[in-house]
Structure formats: C-alpha cells, structure tokens
C-alpha cells in the first residue's frame, strides 16, 4: 500500500501551492517593505481627507465666534458707514427667513416624499422603476437649476420675490432625498409583518399606514433631518427668488432673507465687520447642520440597535 | 410560489370578500399613484421650463452658444465655450486630487483602521459633505485664496519656470483655487460610495489571497481594486457630477471672468457660477442665454449622474 502511494505522480495542486509558498517566502522582505509603504500612504489619504473638516470648523470658530451675541442673533442688519464701520446690526431677519422658508419647504416635501416612498416601495412596474431612477438623478442635479425653475414659475407669475418661491425650490431639492430614505426604510420592514396584517383581514392601506409606516418611522425621520440639513445650507436656489429683504417678516409671500444668503453677501461686502459677520453666520449654519446630521445618525444607530 | 404572490392572493381574497374593503384599497392606491404622477409632472415641467426659457437664445445663436469663445452680455454676444471649458477643467483638476485620496481613504476605512475607529472616522468624512457650500466658499475666499497666492502658486510657477500650465500672476483667485475647493467638496461623495463598493468585495477572495502569502498592499491592489473597478468608476462619476454643478463655492473663488482659460492661474467662470452671478436682473436675451447654459449644465449633470448610478448599481450588485 505504501509503495503504491510512493509510486503515484505528485499531486499537481500540492505542487503548485508549494511553489507559490516558496516564491512568497523568497520575496517576503521586499513585499513587506512595499506593503508597509503602501499602507502608510493610504493612512495619509485618510488624514488628508479628515483635516479639512477641522480646518473649516476651526476657522469658523476663530473668526466668527466672537460676533455671536444676543444682539447679533435678534436684530435686523444695518448698513455700516465709513464713520461707524462696526455698526452692522444683526441677522435676526435671516434666522426668521431660514425658519419660514425651510419650514414651508418641509411642509411640502415631507408628505410628498413619504407618499412617493410608499408608492415606490410597493410598486415594481416599469414606470415606477423609471420614476425611481429619475428621482435618484434629481439628487445629483445642481440646485441652481431649481432656483431657475422657481424664478420662471413663481417669481414671474406672482410678480414678486418671495420666501415661498425659495421654499418651492428647496422642497424640490428635499423631496428626492426623503423619497429615497423612505423607500429604503419601508422596504427594510420585514415582509412577514405585512402578511400578518393582511392575514388578519386588514386592507393594504391600513397595513401600510398603521403597521409598516410606524416601523419604518426612524429611517424616514433620519431622511427628513438629512434633507432639512441640506436645504438649510443651500444658497444657489435662493439667489434670484428670495429678494434678500432686510426687514423682519414672517409672511412667506413677501421677500425675505436666509442665513446662507447672508453669508454669501457679507463675504464679499465692503467692511471688515461684515466679513466677520459672514464667519459668524457661517458658524451658526454649520452648528445647525451638524446638529441635524448628528441627530439623524443617532436615530439611525438607535434603530439599528432596536432591530438586532 | 413566491412570498409576494401568496400575499397578493390573500389581498385579492380579502378584496373579493367584502366590497367596502376593495373600494378603500383602491382609494389608497389611487392616492399613491396620483401623487407619483403629480411629482413626475412637476419634474417634467421643471425640465421643460428650463429648456423653454432658453429657446430664444438657441434660435438666435444656435450652436454659437456651445462653440463661441466670447461671452459678453453687453455686446449681446453669447459664446459659452470658455464657460464649458472652465467647468470641465475645474472638475478634472479637482478629481485629480480627490480620486486617489478618496479611494485611498475608502480602502483605509475598510481594511486598515480598527473596526472601533472606522465608524467615527467615516462619520467625520461624511460630515464634510454636510458643510454648506457657501461655508466652503467663505473658507476658500479667506483661507485658501491667500495661501494659494503666497505659497502654492509661486511654488508651482517655479516648477515650469512660469510657463504653461502655471503661467500668469499668482493672485490666488481663479481656476486652480476653485479646483482645490472642489476637490475638498467632492471628496466625501467619492469616499462614501467607494466605501460601499469596496465593502461588497467578497471576503473569501481577500482571505484566499492572504493565505497564499500576499501582503496587504498586494491584496488591495490586485484583488480588491480590480474587483471593485466598476463601482469605483461610478463613485468617481458621482463626484464628477457634483463638481460640474457646484455653484456658490466656485462663484466665490474663481474670479468670475468669462474669458478663455489659458492657464490654471487664469480667472474663470463656470456654467453654474455664471448663472449664479448674472441671472438677477438680466435683460430678456441675456436671461435666455443663461437659460441655455442651464440646459447645457442640466444635460451634462443628468447624464453623468445616470451613468454613475448605473455603474454603482452594477458594482454593488455583481460582487454580492
């Protein structure tokens, strides 16, 4: 028996593996050095990627932190003069403007996004797939195009700049983000829940609204917060529709201002005090946006823990 | 029989049993379908309105808008080639930086960083995408522009002895600075998508290579990257789409000069930044010409995004 084994030709697979391992061992040192170099380079990439965030935030705090006073947050802007360069008032009007515009945009986009999400999650027709693709592409379109849309339909027809026109543009921006999040969240709800509901005799509408939607709610809320965070920071769609008023005004059908617009205008304004104010407004914006993002992430993480 | 069809049977059975239920089920699906149709109509209206507004410019200037080199609203001369070129150049240079760094970061996050650190680090990179573009513009204008003009641009100029592509005055504003700011802005997009794509590379391929004695760098360059190729191209294209359409940050640092770019130090103006700076209070034909730029921008970004999404979808599906 043992003689027979010795007489057999060697196993080709074993031979191959031995060859590979022998070569690997011979070149081990050279390859290890190269690998160490390469992984260092990759880690450097990560460092380079993370650094800008801290640079931006540090610059905002250093240059804009000191203007954030109660007066700055609550007063209307003033035009500084040569003789009184520091007197720039505040950005209270822009805070109200941002609240109103983003609030109205959310009122339009949230129901629309959730209903579209329900539709896309429950439908598999060719036309639904097409709508899904188009919605996806919408999230990548430059937001300034939505400003043009709002200008053509709302500003031109109402013969006035308004917060409402800005809200429509922002709603168009938010809807695809909410739709995508809602669809993903709704699809991840276990199918068995739907079936149990249907088996108990409930209608599809009741199952969707009373069973599936509540289970998917955290995911949808995450999406809404992220969409809101994106809308609050957008300047381009507001540029030619909002009117950049400096008055206090809660009426969305009047011209208004908004925080990102103030940053944009102050950044290229004449006086140093206004440049500092631009950093201050930028800091407010980043704080709001980061808070929204972090809470969205916390909700998502919480949801994941619940699931498991 | 699939799960889906069995539930449909139950549903149909319910519907057959009682009339009111069937009716209400229909109302629900009518509402869903109606809203979807409404949204589709708004999207169509959006695309049509941009095209319709630009119509006078296309009929008056035709292809001159794409090929003309002189954009001068005062003379009613609307040649957009310089703007298209500036858009493509800033995007290209931005990707030159953002692609290697972005894919390198994605590889690091997936394979090199301890799992406990990977989460927070990923969040940090993703938060870069959350910073509003006007803030990047502000930062670019006050931090990057001076840095470019005093340090980076003089150094680059010595490389080519003041020749192309680093010729001209080192004034900070311009195409090179816009590209730098864009690189930072598209980085998180590239990292996020690349990370998803790389995560779908089968674990056993990686472990097989390691067991044969391959080093980490060999595994990454010869197993992971080739397997993730298609999806990575999608990630890069999504980043490109974002760079092409970025408006405010570019408008703040590029110098807003619609002349033909002859060096990376030139001032310039992209499609989006030109619309942003000129659209307010423009007379009719100027408005139509800006509308034509918007159409070009819309076609460019929509096709790049559609292409990118298709690649990402393929790249994340194939591997699983």
Coordinates of C-alpha atoms in Angstrom, one line a residue:
Chain A
X1 CA 0.0 0.0 0.0
X2 CA 2.7 2.5 1.0
X3 CA 4.7 1.5 -2.1
X4 CA 1.8 2.3 -4.3
X5 CA 1.5 5.8 -2.8
X6 CA 5.2 6.5 -3.4
X7 CA 4.9 5.4 -7.0
X8 CA 2.0 7.8 -7.8
X9 CA 2.8 11.0 -9.6
X10 CA 2.8 14.0 -7.2
X11 CA -0.5 15.9 -6.6
X12 CA -0.4 18.9 -9.0
X13 CA -2.4 21.1 -6.7
X14 CA 0.0 20.4 -3.8
X15 CA 3.0 21.1 -6.1
X16 CA 1.5 24.4 -7.2
X17 CA 0.8 25.5 -3.7
X18 CA 4.3 24.6 -2.6
X19 CA 5.8 26.6 -5.5
X20 CA 3.6 29.6 -4.6
X21 CA 4.6 29.4 -1.0
X22 CA 8.3 29.0 -1.8
X23 CA 8.2 32.1 -4.0
X24 CA 6.2 34.0 -1.4
X25 CA 8.8 33.2 1.2
X26 CA 11.7 34.2 -1.0
X27 CA 10.2 37.6 -1.8
X28 CA 8.8 38.2 1.7
X29 CA 11.0 41.0 2.8
X30 CA 10.7 43.1 -0.4
X31 CA 7.0 42.7 -0.4
X32 CA 6.6 43.5 3.3
X33 CA 8.5 46.8 2.8
X34 CA 6.4 47.7 -0.2
X35 CA 3.3 46.9 1.7
X36 CA 4.3 49.0 4.7
X37 CA 5.0 51.9 2.4
X38 CA 1.6 51.5 0.7
X39 CA -0.4 51.2 3.8
X40 CA 1.3 54.3 5.2
X41 CA 0.4 56.2 2.1
X42 CA -3.3 55.0 2.4
X43 CA -3.4 56.2 6.0
X44 CA -2.0 59.5 4.9
X45 CA -5.0 59.7 2.5
X46 CA -7.4 59.3 5.4
X47 CA -5.6 62.1 7.3
X48 CA -5.7 64.4 4.3
X49 CA -9.4 63.7 4.0
X50 CA -10.3 64.4 7.6
X51 CA -8.1 67.5 8.0
X52 CA -10.3 70.0 6.0
X53 CA -13.3 69.5 8.3
X54 CA -11.3 70.5 11.3
X55 CA -9.7 73.4 9.4
X56 CA -13.1 74.7 8.4
X57 CA -14.6 74.4 11.8
X58 CA -11.5 75.9 13.5
X59 CA -11.6 78.9 11.1
X60 CA -15.3 79.4 11.7
X61 CA -14.9 79.4 15.5
X62 CA -11.8 81.6 15.5
X63 CA -13.1 84.2 13.0
X64 CA -16.8 84.1 13.7
X65 CA -17.2 83.0 17.3
X66 CA -16.8 86.5 18.8
X67 CA -19.7 88.1 16.9
X68 CA -22.3 85.6 18.1
X69 CA -24.0 87.9 20.7
X70 CA -27.7 88.2 21.5
X71 CA -27.9 91.4 19.6
X72 CA -26.4 89.8 16.5
X73 CA -29.0 87.0 16.6
X74 CA -32.0 89.2 17.2
X75 CA -31.6 92.5 15.4
X76 CA -32.1 93.4 11.7
X77 CA -29.0 94.2 9.6
X78 CA -27.7 97.8 9.4
X79 CA -25.7 99.3 6.6
X80 CA -22.4 100.3 8.2
X81 CA -20.9 103.7 7.2
X82 CA -17.3 104.9 6.9
X83 CA -17.8 106.6 10.3
X84 CA -19.4 103.7 12.1
X85 CA -17.9 100.6 10.5
X86 CA -18.7 98.3 13.4
X87 CA -22.4 99.0 13.4
X88 CA -23.8 96.1 11.3
X89 CA -26.8 95.2 13.4
X90 CA -27.7 91.5 13.4
X91 CA -29.1 88.7 11.3
X92 CA -32.4 88.1 13.1
X93 CA -34.3 88.6 9.9
X94 CA -32.3 85.9 8.2
X95 CA -32.9 83.5 11.1
X96 CA -36.6 84.1 10.7
X97 CA -36.3 83.8 7.0
X98 CA -34.5 80.5 7.2
X99 CA -37.1 79.2 9.7
X100 CA -40.0 80.2 7.5
X101 CA -38.6 79.1 4.1
X102 CA -37.3 75.8 5.4
X103 CA -40.4 75.2 7.4
X104 CA -42.7 75.8 4.4
X105 CA -40.4 73.7 2.2
X106 CA -40.6 70.8 4.7
X107 CA -44.4 71.1 4.8
X108 CA -44.4 70.5 1.1
X109 CA -41.6 68.0 0.8
X110 CA -42.2 65.7 3.8
X111 CA -45.7 64.4 2.9
X112 CA -44.8 64.3 -0.8
X113 CA -41.6 62.4 -0.1
X114 CA -43.2 59.9 2.2
X115 CA -46.1 59.2 -0.2
X116 CA -43.7 58.8 -3.1
X117 CA -41.6 56.5 -0.9
X118 CA -44.7 54.3 -0.1
X119 CA -45.5 54.2 -3.8
X120 CA -42.0 53.2 -4.9
X121 CA -41.7 50.7 -2.1
X122 CA -44.9 48.9 -3.0
X123 CA -44.7 49.1 -6.8
X124 CA -42.5 47.2 -9.2
X125 CA -43.8 48.4 -12.5
X126 CA -41.5 49.7 -15.3
X127 CA -42.9 53.2 -14.8
X128 CA -42.2 53.1 -11.1
X129 CA -38.6 52.0 -11.8
X130 CA -38.3 54.9 -14.2
X131 CA -39.6 57.3 -11.6
X132 CA -37.1 55.8 -9.1
X133 CA -34.2 56.4 -11.5
X134 CA -35.3 60.0 -12.2
X135 CA -35.7 60.7 -8.5
X136 CA -32.2 59.4 -7.9
X137 CA -30.8 61.6 -10.7
X138 CA -32.6 64.6 -9.2
X139 CA -30.5 64.4 -6.0
X140 CA -27.4 65.0 -8.2
X141 CA -28.7 67.9 -10.2
X142 CA -27.2 71.4 -9.4
X143 CA -29.5 73.2 -7.0
X144 CA -29.3 76.4 -9.0
X145 CA -31.5 74.8 -11.7
X146 CA -34.2 74.6 -9.1
X147 CA -33.8 78.3 -8.5
X148 CA -34.3 79.0 -12.2
X149 CA -37.5 76.8 -12.1
X150 CA -38.9 78.8 -9.1
X151 CA -38.0 82.0 -10.8
X152 CA -39.8 81.1 -14.0
X153 CA -43.0 79.8 -12.5
X154 CA -43.4 81.6 -9.2
X155 CA -41.5 84.9 -9.2
X156 CA -42.5 85.7 -12.8
X157 CA -46.2 84.8 -12.2
X158 CA -46.5 86.5 -8.8
X159 CA -44.5 89.5 -9.9
X160 CA -42.6 89.4 -6.6
X161 CA -39.7 87.8 -5.0
X162 CA -40.9 85.7 -2.1
X163 CA -39.8 83.2 0.6
X164 CA -42.5 81.0 -0.9
X165 CA -40.7 80.7 -4.2
X166 CA -37.5 79.8 -2.4
X167 CA -39.4 77.2 -0.4
X168 CA -40.7 75.6 -3.6
X169 CA -37.1 75.3 -4.9
X170 CA -35.9 73.8 -1.6
X171 CA -38.9 71.4 -1.5
X172 CA -37.9 70.1 -4.9
X173 CA -34.4 69.6 -3.5
X174 CA -35.6 67.8 -0.4
X175 CA -38.3 65.6 -1.9
X176 CA -35.9 63.1 -3.7
X177 CA -33.8 62.8 -0.5
X178 CA -36.8 62.0 1.6
X179 CA -38.3 59.7 -1.0
X180 CA -35.1 57.7 -1.2
X181 CA -34.8 57.4 2.6
X182 CA -38.5 56.5 3.0
X183 CA -38.4 53.8 0.3
X184 CA -35.3 52.2 1.8
X185 CA -36.7 52.3 5.3
X186 CA -40.1 50.9 4.1
X187 CA -38.5 48.1 2.1
X188 CA -36.4 47.0 5.1
X189 CA -39.6 46.3 7.1
X190 CA -40.0 42.5 7.3
X191 CA -42.4 41.2 4.8
X192 CA -43.9 39.0 7.5
X193 CA -45.4 42.0 9.2
X194 CA -47.3 43.0 6.1
X195 CA -48.5 39.5 5.6
X196 CA -49.6 39.0 9.2
X197 CA -51.7 42.2 8.9
X198 CA -53.2 41.1 5.6
X199 CA -53.9 37.7 7.0
X200 CA -55.8 39.3 9.9
X201 CA -58.1 40.8 7.3
X202 CA -56.7 44.4 7.2
X203 CA -56.6 46.3 4.0
X204 CA -53.4 47.1 2.3
X205 CA -53.9 50.8 3.1
X206 CA -54.4 50.0 6.8
X207 CA -51.4 47.7 6.9
X208 CA -49.1 50.3 5.1
X209 CA -50.2 53.2 7.3
X210 CA -50.6 51.5 10.7
X211 CA -48.1 48.7 10.6
X212 CA -45.3 49.3 8.1
X213 CA -45.0 53.1 8.3
X214 CA -44.5 53.2 12.1
X215 CA -41.9 50.5 11.9
X216 CA -40.1 52.5 9.2
X217 CA -40.5 55.8 11.0
X218 CA -37.0 56.2 12.4
X219 CA -35.5 55.7 9.0
X220 CA -37.8 58.2 7.5
X221 CA -37.1 60.7 10.2
X222 CA -33.4 60.3 9.6
X223 CA -34.0 61.1 5.9
X224 CA -36.1 64.1 6.7
X225 CA -33.4 65.5 9.0
X226 CA -30.7 65.0 6.4
X227 CA -32.8 66.6 3.7
X228 CA -33.5 69.6 6.0
X229 CA -29.8 69.9 6.8
X230 CA -29.1 70.0 3.1
X231 CA -31.8 72.6 2.4
X232 CA -30.8 74.9 5.2
X233 CA -27.3 75.4 3.8
X234 CA -28.3 75.9 0.2
X235 CA -27.7 79.3 -1.3
X236 CA -27.9 78.8 -5.0
X237 CA -31.7 78.2 -5.3
X238 CA -32.4 81.3 -3.2
X239 CA -30.3 83.7 -5.1
X240 CA -32.8 85.1 -7.6
X241 CA -36.1 84.2 -5.9
X242 CA -36.0 85.3 -2.3
X243 CA -35.4 89.0 -2.7
X244 CA -32.9 89.4 0.1
X245 CA -35.0 91.7 2.2
X246 CA -33.6 93.2 5.4
X247 CA -36.9 93.6 7.2
X248 CA -38.4 91.3 9.9
X249 CA -41.2 89.5 8.2
X250 CA -42.9 86.2 8.9
X251 CA -45.0 86.2 5.8
X252 CA -43.6 83.7 3.2
X253 CA -45.3 85.6 0.4
X254 CA -43.0 88.6 1.0
X255 CA -39.4 88.9 0.1
X256 CA -37.1 87.5 2.9
X257 CA -33.5 86.7 3.6
X258 CA -31.9 83.5 4.8
X259 CA -28.7 82.5 6.7
X260 CA -26.7 81.1 3.7
X261 CA -27.6 84.1 1.7
X262 CA -26.3 86.5 4.4
X263 CA -23.0 84.6 4.5
X264 CA -22.7 84.9 0.7
X265 CA -23.5 88.6 0.7
X266 CA -21.3 89.5 3.7
X267 CA -18.4 87.5 2.4
X268 CA -17.9 90.0 -0.5
X269 CA -19.2 93.1 1.3
X270 CA -17.2 96.2 1.8
X271 CA -16.3 96.3 5.5
X272 CA -14.2 94.1 7.7
X273 CA -17.1 94.0 10.3
X274 CA -19.2 92.4 7.6
X275 CA -16.6 89.8 6.7
X276 CA -16.5 88.8 10.4
X277 CA -20.3 88.7 10.4
X278 CA -20.1 86.3 7.4
X279 CA -18.0 83.9 9.5
X280 CA -20.4 84.3 12.4
X281 CA -23.4 83.4 10.2
X282 CA -21.4 80.5 8.7
X283 CA -20.7 79.2 12.2
X284 CA -24.5 79.3 13.0
X285 CA -25.2 77.4 9.8
X286 CA -22.6 74.8 10.5
X287 CA -23.8 74.3 14.0
X288 CA -27.4 73.8 12.8
X289 CA -26.3 71.5 10.0
X290 CA -24.0 69.4 12.2
X291 CA -26.7 69.1 14.9
X292 CA -29.2 67.9 12.4
X293 CA -26.7 65.4 11.0
X294 CA -25.7 64.0 14.3
X295 CA -29.3 63.6 15.5
X296 CA -30.1 61.8 12.2
X297 CA -27.2 59.5 12.8
X298 CA -28.2 58.8 16.4
X299 CA -31.7 57.9 15.3
X300 CA -30.3 55.6 12.7
X301 CA -28.0 54.0 15.2
X302 CA -30.7 53.6 17.7
X303 CA -32.9 52.0 15.1
X304 CA -30.2 49.5 14.2
X305 CA -29.8 48.5 17.9
X306 CA -33.6 48.0 18.2
X307 CA -33.6 45.8 15.2
X308 CA -31.0 43.4 16.5
Chain B
X1 CA -44.9 30.1 -5.3
X2 CA -43.1 33.2 -4.2
X3 CA -43.9 35.1 -1.0
X4 CA -45.0 38.1 -2.9
X5 CA -47.6 36.3 -4.9
X6 CA -49.0 34.5 -1.9
X7 CA -49.7 37.8 -0.1
X8 CA -51.2 39.1 -3.3
X9 CA -53.6 36.1 -3.2
X10 CA -54.6 36.9 0.4
X11 CA -55.1 40.5 -0.6
X12 CA -57.2 39.6 -3.6
X13 CA -59.2 37.2 -1.4
X14 CA -59.9 39.9 1.0
X15 CA -60.9 42.2 -1.7
X16 CA -63.3 39.7 -3.2
X17 CA -64.9 39.0 0.2
X18 CA -66.2 42.5 1.0
X19 CA -67.0 45.4 -1.3
X20 CA -66.1 48.4 1.0
X21 CA -62.7 47.0 1.6
X22 CA -62.0 46.6 -2.0
X23 CA -63.1 50.2 -2.7
X24 CA -61.0 51.7 0.1
X25 CA -57.9 49.7 -1.0
X26 CA -58.4 51.3 -4.4
X27 CA -58.6 54.8 -3.0
X28 CA -55.3 54.2 -1.3
X29 CA -53.5 53.1 -4.4
X30 CA -55.2 55.9 -6.4
X31 CA -53.8 58.4 -3.9
X32 CA -50.3 56.9 -4.2
X33 CA -50.4 56.8 -8.0
X34 CA -51.9 60.3 -8.2
X35 CA -49.1 61.8 -6.1
X36 CA -46.5 59.9 -8.1
X37 CA -48.0 61.2 -11.3
X38 CA -48.1 64.7 -9.9
X39 CA -44.5 64.6 -8.9
X40 CA -43.5 63.2 -12.4
X41 CA -45.5 66.1 -13.9
X42 CA -43.6 68.7 -11.8
X43 CA -40.3 67.2 -12.8
X44 CA -41.3 67.3 -16.5
X45 CA -42.4 70.9 -16.0
X46 CA -39.1 71.7 -14.4
X47 CA -37.1 70.3 -17.3
X48 CA -39.4 71.8 -19.9
X49 CA -39.3 75.3 -18.2
X50 CA -35.6 75.5 -18.3
X51 CA -35.5 74.4 -21.9
X52 CA -38.4 76.6 -22.9
X53 CA -36.8 79.7 -21.3
X54 CA -33.6 79.2 -23.3
X55 CA -35.4 78.8 -26.6
X56 CA -34.9 82.4 -27.8
X57 CA -31.1 82.1 -27.3
X58 CA -30.9 78.8 -29.2
X59 CA -32.9 80.1 -32.1
X60 CA -30.9 83.4 -32.2
X61 CA -27.4 82.0 -31.7
X62 CA -27.7 78.3 -32.4
X63 CA -24.5 76.3 -31.8
X64 CA -22.6 79.5 -31.3
X65 CA -23.6 79.1 -27.6
X66 CA -21.5 75.9 -27.5
X67 CA -18.6 76.9 -29.6
X68 CA -18.3 80.7 -29.4
X69 CA -15.3 81.9 -27.3
X70 CA -16.7 85.3 -26.3
X71 CA -19.2 85.7 -23.5
X72 CA -20.1 89.3 -23.3
X73 CA -23.6 90.2 -22.3
X74 CA -23.0 93.9 -23.0
X75 CA -22.4 93.2 -26.7
X76 CA -25.2 90.6 -26.8
X77 CA -22.5 88.0 -27.7
X78 CA -23.1 84.7 -26.0
X79 CA -20.4 82.1 -26.8
X80 CA -20.2 79.7 -23.9
X81 CA -17.1 77.7 -24.8
X82 CA -14.9 79.4 -22.2
X83 CA -17.5 78.6 -19.5
X84 CA -17.8 75.0 -20.6
X85 CA -14.0 74.6 -20.6
X86 CA -13.7 76.2 -17.2
X87 CA -16.3 73.8 -15.9
X88 CA -14.5 70.8 -17.3
X89 CA -11.1 71.9 -16.2
X90 CA -12.0 72.7 -12.6
X91 CA -13.8 69.3 -12.4
X92 CA -10.9 67.4 -13.9
X93 CA -8.2 69.0 -11.7
X94 CA -10.4 68.5 -8.6
X95 CA -10.8 64.8 -9.5
X96 CA -7.0 64.5 -10.0
X97 CA -6.7 65.2 -6.2
X98 CA -9.9 63.8 -4.9
X99 CA -9.9 60.4 -6.6
X100 CA -6.6 59.0 -5.3
X101 CA -7.2 60.5 -1.8
X102 CA -10.8 59.4 -1.8
X103 CA -10.2 55.8 -2.9
X104 CA -7.2 55.6 -0.5
X105 CA -9.4 56.8 2.3
X106 CA -12.1 54.2 1.5
X107 CA -9.5 51.4 1.4
X108 CA -8.1 52.6 4.7
X109 CA -11.6 52.7 6.3
X110 CA -12.5 49.3 5.1
X111 CA -9.2 47.4 5.6
X112 CA -6.6 49.2 7.7
X113 CA -8.5 51.0 10.5
X114 CA -9.6 49.0 13.6
X115 CA -13.3 48.5 13.4
X116 CA -14.0 50.5 16.5
X117 CA -12.3 53.6 14.9
X118 CA -13.8 53.1 11.5
X119 CA -17.3 54.3 12.5
X120 CA -16.3 57.7 14.0
X121 CA -13.8 58.3 11.2
X122 CA -16.4 57.5 8.5
X123 CA -18.8 59.9 10.2
X124 CA -16.2 62.6 10.2
X125 CA -15.6 62.3 6.5
X126 CA -19.3 62.2 5.8
X127 CA -19.8 65.4 7.8
X128 CA -17.6 67.1 5.3
X129 CA -20.4 66.6 2.8
X130 CA -22.8 68.3 5.3
X131 CA -20.9 71.6 5.4
X132 CA -22.9 74.1 3.3
X133 CA -21.2 75.1 0.1
X134 CA -21.3 78.8 1.0
X135 CA -19.2 78.0 4.0
X136 CA -16.6 76.3 1.7
X137 CA -16.8 79.4 -0.4
X138 CA -16.1 81.7 2.6
X139 CA -13.3 79.4 3.7
X140 CA -11.9 79.3 0.2
X141 CA -12.0 83.0 -0.3
X142 CA -10.4 83.9 3.1
X143 CA -8.1 81.0 3.7
X144 CA -7.3 79.1 0.5
X145 CA -7.0 82.1 -1.8
X146 CA -4.3 83.8 0.3
X147 CA -2.5 80.5 0.8
X148 CA -2.6 79.8 -2.9
X149 CA -1.3 83.2 -3.9
X150 CA 1.6 83.4 -1.3
X151 CA 2.7 79.8 -1.2
X152 CA 1.3 77.3 -3.6
X153 CA 1.1 79.3 -6.8
X154 CA 4.6 80.8 -6.6
X155 CA 6.0 77.3 -5.9
X156 CA 4.0 75.8 -8.9
X157 CA 5.3 78.6 -11.1
X158 CA 8.9 77.7 -10.3
X159 CA 8.2 74.1 -11.5
X160 CA 7.6 75.2 -15.0
X161 CA 9.6 78.4 -14.9
X162 CA 6.4 80.4 -15.2
X163 CA 5.3 78.5 -18.3
X164 CA 2.1 76.7 -19.1
X165 CA 0.0 75.5 -17.3
X166 CA 1.3 77.6 -14.3
X167 CA 1.7 80.9 -16.2
X168 CA 0.3 84.3 -15.2
X169 CA 0.0 86.2 -12.0
X170 CA -0.3 84.4 -8.7
X171 CA -3.4 86.2 -7.5
X172 CA -5.0 83.4 -5.6
X173 CA -8.4 83.7 -7.1
X174 CA -9.1 81.6 -10.3
X175 CA -9.3 78.1 -11.7
X176 CA -6.6 76.4 -9.6
X177 CA -8.2 77.6 -6.3
X178 CA -11.7 76.7 -7.5
X179 CA -10.3 73.2 -8.3
X180 CA -8.8 72.9 -4.8
X181 CA -12.1 73.9 -3.1
X182 CA -14.0 71.5 -5.4
X183 CA -11.6 68.7 -4.5
X184 CA -12.4 69.0 -0.8
X185 CA -16.1 69.2 -1.6
X186 CA -16.4 66.1 -3.8
X187 CA -14.1 64.0 -1.6
X188 CA -16.8 62.8 0.9
X189 CA -19.0 61.7 -2.1
X190 CA -16.2 59.7 -3.5
X191 CA -15.3 58.2 -0.1
X192 CA -18.8 57.3 0.8
X193 CA -19.7 55.5 -2.4
X194 CA -16.2 53.8 -2.8
X195 CA -16.5 52.5 0.7
X196 CA -19.9 50.9 -0.1
X197 CA -18.5 49.4 -3.3
X198 CA -15.3 48.1 -1.7
X199 CA -17.3 46.6 1.2
X200 CA -19.0 44.3 -1.4
X201 CA -15.8 42.7 -2.5
X202 CA -16.1 39.1 -1.3
X203 CA -14.3 38.3 1.9
X204 CA -13.1 34.9 0.7
X205 CA -11.2 36.4 -2.2
X206 CA -9.3 38.6 0.2
X207 CA -8.7 35.8 2.7
X208 CA -7.7 33.4 -0.1
X209 CA -5.0 35.9 -1.3
X210 CA -3.7 36.4 2.2
X211 CA -3.5 32.7 2.8
X212 CA -1.3 32.3 -0.3
X213 CA 1.1 34.8 1.3
X214 CA 0.1 38.0 -0.4
X215 CA 0.8 41.2 1.6
X216 CA -1.8 43.8 2.4
X217 CA -0.8 46.0 -0.4
X218 CA -0.9 43.1 -2.9
X219 CA -4.3 42.2 -1.7
X220 CA -5.6 45.7 -2.0
X221 CA -4.1 46.5 -5.4
X222 CA -4.5 43.1 -7.1
X223 CA -7.7 41.7 -5.5
X224 CA -9.8 44.4 -4.0
X225 CA -9.4 47.2 -6.5
X226 CA -9.8 45.1 -9.7
X227 CA -13.0 43.6 -8.2
X228 CA -14.4 47.0 -7.3
X229 CA -13.4 48.7 -10.6
X230 CA -16.9 49.3 -12.0
X231 CA -18.4 50.6 -8.8
X232 CA -15.4 52.8 -8.2
X233 CA -15.8 54.3 -11.6
X234 CA -19.4 55.0 -10.6
X235 CA -18.2 56.7 -7.4
X236 CA -15.8 58.9 -9.3
X237 CA -18.6 59.8 -11.8
X238 CA -20.9 60.8 -9.0
X239 CA -18.1 63.0 -7.6
X240 CA -17.7 64.5 -11.1
X241 CA -21.4 65.2 -11.3
X242 CA -21.2 67.1 -8.0
X243 CA -18.2 69.1 -9.1
X244 CA -19.7 70.1 -12.5
X245 CA -22.8 71.6 -10.8
X246 CA -21.2 73.2 -7.8
X247 CA -22.2 76.8 -7.8
X248 CA -21.7 79.1 -4.8
X249 CA -18.3 78.0 -3.6
X250 CA -16.9 78.2 -7.1
X251 CA -18.5 81.5 -7.8
X252 CA -16.8 82.9 -4.7
X253 CA -13.3 81.8 -5.5
X254 CA -13.0 81.6 -9.3
X255 CA -12.9 85.3 -10.0
X256 CA -16.0 85.4 -12.3
X257 CA -14.3 86.3 -15.6
X258 CA -15.8 84.6 -18.6
X259 CA -12.7 84.6 -20.7
X260 CA -11.0 81.7 -22.3
X261 CA -8.8 80.0 -19.7
X262 CA -5.2 79.9 -20.8
X263 CA -3.5 78.7 -17.6
X264 CA -4.5 77.2 -14.3
X265 CA -3.9 80.6 -12.7
X266 CA -6.4 82.3 -15.0
X267 CA -9.6 83.7 -13.6
X268 CA -12.6 81.9 -15.0
X269 CA -16.3 81.4 -14.7
X270 CA -18.1 78.0 -14.8
X271 CA -21.6 77.4 -16.3
X272 CA -23.1 77.3 -12.8
X273 CA -21.2 80.2 -11.4
X274 CA -22.1 82.4 -14.4
X275 CA -25.8 81.7 -13.9
X276 CA -25.4 82.5 -10.2
X277 CA -23.7 85.8 -10.7
X278 CA -25.6 87.1 -13.8
X279 CA -29.1 85.8 -13.6
X280 CA -30.6 88.5 -11.3
X281 CA -31.9 91.5 -13.3
X282 CA -30.6 90.2 -16.6
X283 CA -32.5 91.6 -19.8
X284 CA -34.5 89.1 -21.8
X285 CA -31.9 87.8 -24.3
X286 CA -29.2 87.6 -21.6
X287 CA -31.7 85.6 -19.5
X288 CA -32.4 83.2 -22.3
X289 CA -28.7 82.7 -22.9
X290 CA -28.2 82.0 -19.2
X291 CA -31.1 79.6 -19.6
X292 CA -29.1 77.9 -22.4
X293 CA -26.2 77.5 -20.1
X294 CA -28.6 75.9 -17.6
X295 CA -29.7 73.5 -20.3
X296 CA -26.1 72.5 -21.0
X297 CA -25.5 72.1 -17.3
X298 CA -28.6 70.0 -16.9
X299 CA -27.8 67.7 -19.7
X300 CA -24.2 67.3 -18.5
X301 CA -25.0 66.6 -14.9
X302 CA -28.1 64.4 -15.6
X303 CA -26.2 62.2 -18.0
X304 CA -23.1 61.9 -15.7
X305 CA -25.4 61.1 -12.8
X306 CA -27.4 58.5 -14.7
X307 CA -24.2 56.8 -15.9
X308 CA -22.8 56.9 -12.4
X309 CA -25.9 55.4 -10.8
X310 CA -26.0 52.6 -13.3
X311 CA -22.3 51.8 -12.6
X312 CA -22.7 51.9 -8.8
X313 CA -25.8 49.7 -9.0
X314 CA -23.9 47.2 -11.1
X315 CA -20.8 47.5 -9.0
X316 CA -22.6 46.8 -5.7
X317 CA -24.8 44.0 -7.1
X318 CA -22.3 41.9 -9.1
X319 CA -20.0 41.3 -6.2
X320 CA -22.5 40.0 -3.7

